[in-house]
Tab-separated table of C-alpha atoms in Angstrom:
chain	number	residue	atom	x	y	z
A	1224	UNK	CA	-16.087	21.929	109.164
A	1225	UNK	CA	-13.227	22.572	111.059
A	1226	UNK	CA	-11.402	20.294	112.795
A	1227	UNK	CA	-9.151	20.869	116.278
A	1228	UNK	CA	-6.892	18.382	117.519
A	1229	UNK	CA	-5.198	18.417	120.641
A	1230	UNK	CA	-2.028	16.264	121.826
A	1231	UNK	CA	0.766	16.631	124.799
A	1232	UNK	CA	-1.754	15.693	127.555
A	1233	UNK	CA	-1.331	13.453	130.920
A	1234	UNK	CA	0.216	12.833	134.041
A	1235	UNK	CA	2.720	15.231	135.119
A	1236	UNK	CA	3.814	16.009	138.773
A	1237	UNK	CA	3.290	18.792	140.436
A	1238	UNK	CA	5.920	21.891	139.555
A	1239	UNK	CA	6.057	20.277	136.650
A	1240	UNK	CA	5.495	21.430	132.038
A	1241	UNK	CA	3.522	20.313	129.694
A	1242	UNK	CA	3.819	21.292	125.936
A	1243	UNK	CA	-0.601	21.945	124.533
A	1244	UNK	CA	-0.346	21.614	120.881
A	1245	UNK	CA	-3.690	22.165	118.803
A	1246	UNK	CA	-3.747	21.592	114.817
A	1247	UNK	CA	-6.495	23.024	113.091
A	1248	UNK	CA	-7.316	21.627	109.541
A	1249	UNK	CA	-8.071	25.249	108.117
A	1250	UNK	CA	-6.147	28.720	108.180
A	1251	UNK	CA	-6.193	30.207	111.782
A	1252	UNK	CA	-4.088	33.414	110.103
A	1253	UNK	CA	-7.294	35.693	110.844
A	1254	UNK	CA	-9.030	33.919	113.882
A	1255	UNK	CA	-8.600	34.187	117.621
A	1256	UNK	CA	-7.818	30.931	119.156
A	1257	UNK	CA	-8.397	29.915	122.953
A	1258	UNK	CA	-7.682	27.115	125.063
A	1259	UNK	CA	-9.963	26.327	127.951
A	1260	UNK	CA	-10.640	23.682	130.264
A	1261	UNK	CA	-12.746	21.723	132.222
A	1262	UNK	CA	-12.598	19.627	135.329
A	1263	UNK	CA	-14.645	17.179	136.527
A	1264	UNK	CA	-18.185	18.879	138.304
A	1265	UNK	CA	-17.098	22.536	137.259
A	1266	UNK	CA	-18.160	23.912	134.118
A	1267	UNK	CA	-15.503	25.085	131.268
A	1268	UNK	CA	-13.384	28.325	131.982
A	1269	UNK	CA	-11.100	30.792	129.853
A	1270	UNK	CA	-7.179	29.420	129.751
A	1271	UNK	CA	-6.053	32.023	127.257
A	1272	UNK	CA	-6.585	33.695	123.592
A	1273	UNK	CA	-4.541	35.258	121.558
A	1274	UNK	CA	-5.621	36.894	118.355
A	1275	UNK	CA	-4.476	37.333	114.513
A	1276	UNK	CA	-1.913	40.072	115.548
A	1277	UNK	CA	-0.309	37.488	118.848
A	1278	UNK	CA	-1.980	39.493	121.536
A	1279	UNK	CA	-2.527	37.389	124.319
A	1280	UNK	CA	-5.153	37.413	127.576
A	1281	UNK	CA	-4.402	34.977	130.535
A	1282	UNK	CA	-7.249	34.043	133.040
A	1283	UNK	CA	-6.216	34.831	136.386
A	1284	UNK	CA	-5.386	31.257	137.984
A	1285	UNK	CA	-2.447	31.449	135.094
A	1286	UNK	CA	-0.720	33.873	136.566
A	1287	UNK	CA	2.792	33.869	134.994
A	1288	UNK	CA	3.084	29.833	134.776
A	1289	UNK	CA	1.156	29.543	131.407
A	1290	UNK	CA	2.069	30.831	127.997
A	1291	UNK	CA	-0.100	30.906	124.657
A	1292	UNK	CA	1.470	31.276	120.829
A	1293	UNK	CA	0.482	30.620	117.410
A	1294	UNK	CA	2.435	29.385	114.388
A	1295	UNK	CA	0.206	30.347	111.781
A	1296	UNK	CA	2.190	28.795	108.896
A	1297	UNK	CA	1.440	25.595	110.473
A	1298	UNK	CA	-2.095	26.335	111.496
A	1299	UNK	CA	-1.275	25.255	115.231
A	1300	UNK	CA	-1.597	26.675	118.561
A	1301	UNK	CA	0.818	25.961	121.484
A	1302	UNK	CA	0.000	26.301	125.235
A	1303	UNK	CA	3.382	25.597	127.333
A	1304	UNK	CA	2.595	25.090	130.979
A	1305	UNK	CA	5.062	25.598	133.714
A	1306	UNK	CA	4.910	25.592	137.472
A	1307	UNK	CA	1.549	22.501	137.302
A	1308	UNK	CA	-0.213	22.524	139.959
A	1309	UNK	CA	-2.526	19.488	141.124
A	1310	UNK	CA	-5.854	22.054	140.472
A	1311	UNK	CA	-4.402	22.901	136.847
A	1312	UNK	CA	-5.980	19.296	135.865
A	1313	UNK	CA	-8.814	19.115	133.588
A	1314	UNK	CA	-9.075	18.359	129.965
A	1315	UNK	CA	-7.293	21.010	127.706
A	1316	UNK	CA	-9.381	22.566	124.431
A	1317	UNK	CA	-9.138	23.982	121.601
A	1318	UNK	CA	-11.250	26.896	120.358
A	1319	UNK	CA	-11.493	29.172	117.160
A	1320	UNK	CA	-14.456	30.529	115.671
A	1321	UNK	CA	-14.830	29.919	111.398
A	1322	UNK	CA	-17.568	31.995	110.162
A	1323	UNK	CA	-19.212	32.780	112.636
A	1324	UNK	CA	-19.397	29.458	114.421
A	1325	UNK	CA	-17.753	28.154	117.010
A	1326	UNK	CA	-15.350	24.959	116.994
A	1327	UNK	CA	-13.862	22.995	119.712
A	1328	UNK	CA	-11.391	20.166	119.816
A	1329	UNK	CA	-11.726	16.745	121.112
A	1330	UNK	CA	-9.904	17.526	124.361
A	1331	UNK	CA	-6.750	16.543	125.992
A	1332	UNK	CA	-6.310	15.735	129.432
A	1333	UNK	CA	-4.254	16.788	131.872
A	1334	UNK	CA	-3.318	15.432	135.042
A	1335	UNK	CA	-1.352	16.808	137.619
A	1336	UNK	CA	-0.565	13.900	140.408
A	1337	UNK	CA	2.641	13.148	142.965
């Protein structure tokens, strides 16, 4: 079993920043890790992924506003979000695979509103 624990969500004004963190209970050093989000009434969608080698991939709606990074020594994945928009409001989930199984965190709520 692997536990993923997200933190850092909250309420932020449009244009503001937030930093999300995901702590894994096992080593992430060989894993591709990702952030996904799910808005009310919508399907869960990819936000960003980062490979073990540090290559990153972002959804089109990110458009340079978000940055994913990893700290293998701390088994942590970060998502730095800038220039947040109301449409970024969603529950954000951390994701990773170990031994062929897909693991998700419980999610952290991000609300962008004035």
